[in-house]
Amino acid sequence: MRKKVLVLTVLVMSFCATQVNAQGLGNFLRERLTGGLKLEGNGTNFQLSDMPNAKSKIGFGGTFGGFVKIDLAKNFAIQEDILFSYSSSKFTQNGVEDTFEYFGVEVPIYFMGQWTIPLGGRLYAGIGPYFGIGFQAKLKDADIDLYKKYDGNDPFMKRINFGGAALIGYELPNGLQFNASYKIGVNALDAGKDDSKMMPQMVSLGVGYRF
């Protein structure tokens, strides 16, 4: 998987370099670089592995931020989002239920196909990696900070996470967008937690505006 991503990245960078040399950097950016804003609602829970006494139920939150997009060709673009995200879910362990709350920033990078449709506007879809940094993660009722060490033990969760993301959406001719996305993290647990895995997943629906 990593080799495929590396090959794709090299090919995209080579294509960009060719375009820049042909047009000049200033003209290239003016013609192809745009940005915008996003506002989304999300639903989040965890895929759990080797945690027989734990369960995770979906909870709801919100996401806001912006994006930068570069159109490399008529039907191909790269988009980077910078999103501040609040999410929650119900987490049960050994029969005790609590509310998991998270606030952090996520940066997905999408390799996107895009197609103009006869009625006007543009349909687009993309996949790619995402990277996240958690500012706060806690069990609300028990008032436990999941990034903090207790009694000399390592934190329960990692502050930095990464995974994969997918996006689909439709943009009106005036720049208004309607988006749906899915993200899944590799493992939110601290590396010292044996073979247990806690993979955060988020489904988001929202609107955006491209300037």
One Martini backbone bead per residue (centre of mass of N, CA, C, O) as a GRO file, in nm:
protein
  211
    1MET     BB    1   0.059   0.062  -0.022
    2ARG     BB    2   0.298   0.258   0.009
    3LYS     BB    3   0.406   0.220  -0.281
    4LYS     BB    4   0.155   0.330  -0.427
    5VAL     BB    5   0.159   0.611  -0.300
    6LEU     BB    6   0.443   0.687  -0.395
    7VAL     BB    7   0.395   0.660  -0.699
    8LEU     BB    8   0.162   0.862  -0.715
    9THR     BB    9   0.319   1.106  -0.605
   10VAL     BB   10   0.539   1.114  -0.823
   11LEU     BB   11   0.349   1.153  -1.065
   12VAL     BB   12   0.218   1.416  -0.969
   13MET     BB   13   0.480   1.583  -0.939
   14SER     BB   14   0.565   1.558  -1.234
   15PHE     BB   15   0.318   1.693  -1.353
   16CYS     BB   16   0.347   1.964  -1.206
   17ALA     BB   17   0.628   2.037  -1.314
   18THR     BB   18   0.545   2.049  -1.611
   19GLN     BB   19   0.330   2.273  -1.581
   20VAL     BB   20   0.508   2.490  -1.456
   21ASN     BB   21   0.719   2.508  -1.686
   22ALA     BB   22   0.502   2.590  -1.903
   23GLN     BB   23   0.363   2.852  -1.728
   24GLY     BB   24   0.441   2.921  -1.459
   25LEU     BB   25   0.380   2.972  -1.134
   26GLY     BB   26   0.184   3.212  -1.127
   27ASN     BB   27  -0.017   3.115  -1.345
   28PHE     BB   28  -0.076   2.839  -1.225
   29LEU     BB   29  -0.208   2.941  -0.957
   30ARG     BB   30  -0.424   3.137  -1.071
   31GLU     BB   31  -0.574   2.909  -1.249
   32ARG     BB   32  -0.580   2.646  -1.014
   33LEU     BB   33  -0.617   2.799  -0.737
   34THR     BB   34  -0.828   2.720  -0.457
   35GLY     BB   35  -1.088   2.799  -0.206
   36GLY     BB   36  -1.252   2.727   0.125
   37LEU     BB   37  -1.545   2.624   0.305
   38LYS     BB   38  -1.659   2.429   0.602
   39LEU     BB   39  -1.966   2.246   0.715
   40GLU     BB   40  -2.028   1.983   0.962
   41GLY     BB   41  -2.167   1.675   1.034
   42ASN     BB   42  -2.117   1.399   1.273
   43GLY     BB   43  -2.031   1.045   1.298
   44THR     BB   44  -1.900   0.841   1.578
   45ASN     BB   45  -1.670   0.561   1.614
   46PHE     BB   46  -1.545   0.225   1.693
   47GLN     BB   47  -1.315  -0.011   1.599
   48LEU     BB   48  -1.281  -0.323   1.761
   49SER     BB   49  -0.985  -0.510   1.887
   50ASP     BB   50  -0.922  -0.708   2.143
   51MET     BB   51  -1.209  -0.598   2.312
   52PRO     BB   52  -1.444  -0.780   2.473
   53ASN     BB   53  -1.539  -0.541   2.705
   54ALA     BB   54  -1.605  -0.353   2.449
   55LYS     BB   55  -1.798  -0.063   2.334
   56SER     BB   56  -1.934   0.121   2.039
   57LYS     BB   57  -2.121   0.417   1.988
   58ILE     BB   58  -2.274   0.643   1.819
   59GLY     BB   59  -2.196   0.987   1.767
   60PHE     BB   60  -2.206   1.349   1.781
   61GLY     BB   61  -2.099   1.632   1.567
   62GLY     BB   62  -1.842   1.870   1.442
   63THR     BB   63  -1.724   2.058   1.144
   64PHE     BB   64  -1.455   2.296   1.067
   65GLY     BB   65  -1.324   2.488   0.775
   66GLY     BB   66  -1.084   2.431   0.514
   67PHE     BB   67  -0.966   2.465   0.163
   68VAL     BB   68  -0.736   2.336  -0.089
   69LYS     BB   69  -0.722   2.368  -0.453
   70ILE     BB   70  -0.586   2.178  -0.740
   71ASP     BB   71  -0.602   2.196  -1.090
   72LEU     BB   72  -0.445   1.973  -1.310
   73ALA     BB   73  -0.719   1.907  -1.455
   74LYS     BB   74  -1.029   1.872  -1.564
   75ASN     BB   75  -1.044   1.560  -1.402
   76PHE     BB   76  -0.811   1.669  -1.189
   77ALA     BB   77  -0.737   1.678  -0.828
   78ILE     BB   78  -0.614   1.850  -0.531
   79GLN     BB   79  -0.712   1.820  -0.178
   80GLU     BB   80  -0.691   2.024   0.122
   81ASP     BB   81  -0.781   1.985   0.453
   82ILE     BB   82  -0.875   2.201   0.742
   83LEU     BB   83  -1.005   2.051   1.043
   84PHE     BB   84  -1.228   2.111   1.302
   85SER     BB   85  -1.305   1.858   1.554
   86TYR     BB   86  -1.608   1.727   1.693
   87SER     BB   87  -1.655   1.430   1.899
   88SER     BB   88  -1.876   1.147   1.977
   89SER     BB   89  -1.928   0.863   2.212
   90LYS     BB   90  -2.019   0.548   2.321
   91PHE     BB   91  -1.844   0.391   2.599
   92THR     BB   92  -1.796   0.043   2.683
   93GLN     BB   93  -1.660  -0.102   2.997
   94ASN     BB   94  -1.743  -0.349   3.193
   95GLY     BB   95  -2.053  -0.215   3.186
   96VAL     BB   96  -1.944   0.083   3.153
   97GLU     BB   97  -2.074   0.393   3.071
   98ASP     BB   98  -1.953   0.648   2.844
   99THR     BB   99  -1.832   0.967   2.723
  100PHE     BB  100  -1.678   1.037   2.431
  101GLU     BB  101  -1.435   1.303   2.373
  102TYR     BB  102  -1.335   1.515   2.084
  103PHE     BB  103  -1.053   1.740   1.995
  104GLY     BB  104  -0.937   1.851   1.665
  105VAL     BB  105  -0.717   1.805   1.384
  106GLU     BB  106  -0.770   1.761   1.025
  107VAL     BB  107  -0.575   1.622   0.727
  108PRO     BB  108  -0.690   1.577   0.427
  109ILE     BB  109  -0.593   1.407   0.113
  110TYR     BB  110  -0.717   1.445  -0.219
  111PHE     BB  111  -0.772   1.239  -0.498
  112MET     BB  112  -0.948   1.381  -0.776
  113GLY     BB  113  -1.244   1.349  -0.942
  114GLN     BB  114  -1.404   1.544  -1.219
  115TRP     BB  115  -1.750   1.638  -1.335
  116THR     BB  116  -1.934   1.772  -1.576
  117ILE     BB  117  -2.271   1.846  -1.603
  118PRO     BB  118  -2.542   1.927  -1.799
  119LEU     BB  119  -2.691   2.105  -1.557
  120GLY     BB  120  -2.454   2.178  -1.403
  121GLY     BB  121  -2.177   2.165  -1.253
  122ARG     BB  122  -2.001   1.936  -1.010
  123LEU     BB  123  -1.862   1.621  -0.986
  124TYR     BB  124  -1.701   1.452  -0.698
  125ALA     BB  125  -1.409   1.234  -0.614
  126GLY     BB  126  -1.212   1.096  -0.327
  127ILE     BB  127  -0.883   0.988  -0.214
  128GLY     BB  128  -0.687   0.937   0.099
  129PRO     BB  129  -0.509   1.070   0.336
  130TYR     BB  130  -0.483   1.119   0.699
  131PHE     BB  131  -0.429   1.370   0.963
  132GLY     BB  132  -0.404   1.382   1.330
  133ILE     BB  133  -0.468   1.614   1.613
  134GLY     BB  134  -0.506   1.603   1.953
  135PHE     BB  135  -0.626   1.813   2.215
  136GLN     BB  136  -0.882   1.627   2.310
  137ALA     BB  137  -0.943   1.335   2.534
  138LYS     BB  138  -1.242   1.195   2.693
  139LEU     BB  139  -1.411   1.092   2.983
  140LYS     BB  140  -1.665   1.257   3.106
  141ASP     BB  141  -1.783   1.120   3.367
  142ALA     BB  142  -1.485   1.035   3.482
  143ASP     BB  143  -1.268   1.246   3.415
  144ILE     BB  144  -1.069   1.138   3.168
  145ASP     BB  145  -0.753   1.176   3.040
  146LEU     BB  146  -0.629   1.010   2.747
  147TYR     BB  147  -0.335   1.186   2.740
  148LYS     BB  148  -0.272   1.094   3.030
  149LYS     BB  149  -0.083   1.016   3.298
  150TYR     BB  150  -0.125   0.730   3.528
  151ASP     BB  151   0.071   0.599   3.758
  152GLY     BB  152   0.302   0.581   3.516
  153ASN     BB  153   0.128   0.542   3.279
  154ASP     BB  154   0.037   0.536   2.979
  155PRO     BB  155  -0.149   0.656   2.764
  156PHE     BB  156  -0.436   0.544   2.611
  157MET     BB  157  -0.383   0.760   2.380
  158LYS     BB  158  -0.316   0.903   2.088
  159ARG     BB  159  -0.251   1.219   1.949
  160ILE     BB  160  -0.148   1.083   1.686
  161ASN     BB  161  -0.301   1.032   1.364
  162PHE     BB  162  -0.399   0.794   1.099
  163GLY     BB  163  -0.534   0.742   0.752
  164GLY     BB  164  -0.838   0.722   0.572
  165ALA     BB  165  -1.012   0.886   0.286
  166ALA     BB  166  -1.342   0.997   0.168
  167LEU     BB  167  -1.502   1.173  -0.118
  168ILE     BB  168  -1.823   1.335  -0.191
  169GLY     BB  169  -1.969   1.563  -0.448
  170TYR     BB  170  -2.141   1.886  -0.511
  171GLU     BB  171  -2.119   2.165  -0.747
  172LEU     BB  172  -2.221   2.462  -0.805
  173PRO     BB  173  -2.176   2.733  -1.011
  174ASN     BB  174  -2.144   2.928  -0.736
  175GLY     BB  175  -1.974   2.710  -0.519
  176LEU     BB  176  -2.172   2.534  -0.390
  177GLN     BB  177  -2.157   2.263  -0.149
  178PHE     BB  178  -2.197   1.897  -0.127
  179ASN     BB  179  -2.096   1.672   0.138
  180ALA     BB  180  -1.924   1.347   0.172
  181SER     BB  181  -1.757   1.154   0.437
  182TYR     BB  182  -1.476   0.923   0.515
  183LYS     BB  183  -1.307   0.804   0.817
  184ILE     BB  184  -1.007   0.604   0.910
  185GLY     BB  185  -0.818   0.480   1.158
  186VAL     BB  186  -0.572   0.277   1.261
  187ASN     BB  187  -0.480   0.365   1.583
  188ALA     BB  188  -0.558   0.514   1.901
  189LEU     BB  189  -0.381   0.352   2.060
  190ASP     BB  190  -0.139   0.283   2.243
  191ALA     BB  191   0.138   0.086   2.171
  192GLY     BB  192   0.119  -0.069   2.472
  193LYS     BB  193  -0.175  -0.235   2.401
  194ASP     BB  194  -0.087  -0.464   2.251
  195ASP     BB  195  -0.341  -0.600   2.022
  196SER     BB  196  -0.513  -0.372   2.050
  197LYS     BB  197  -0.792  -0.197   1.883
  198MET     BB  198  -0.875   0.161   1.793
  199MET     BB  199  -1.086   0.266   1.528
  200PRO     BB  200  -1.163   0.555   1.399
  201GLN     BB  201  -1.490   0.665   1.276
  202MET     BB  202  -1.622   0.893   1.012
  203VAL     BB  203  -1.926   1.062   0.929
  204SER     BB  204  -1.996   1.322   0.684
  205LEU     BB  205  -2.215   1.616   0.656
  206GLY     BB  206  -2.224   1.899   0.415
  207VAL     BB  207  -2.100   2.225   0.354
  208GLY     BB  208  -1.974   2.450   0.094
  209TYR     BB  209  -1.726   2.704  -0.031
  210ARG     BB  210  -1.601   2.820  -0.340
  211PHE     BB  211  -1.399   3.094  -0.452
   0.00000   0.00000   0.00000
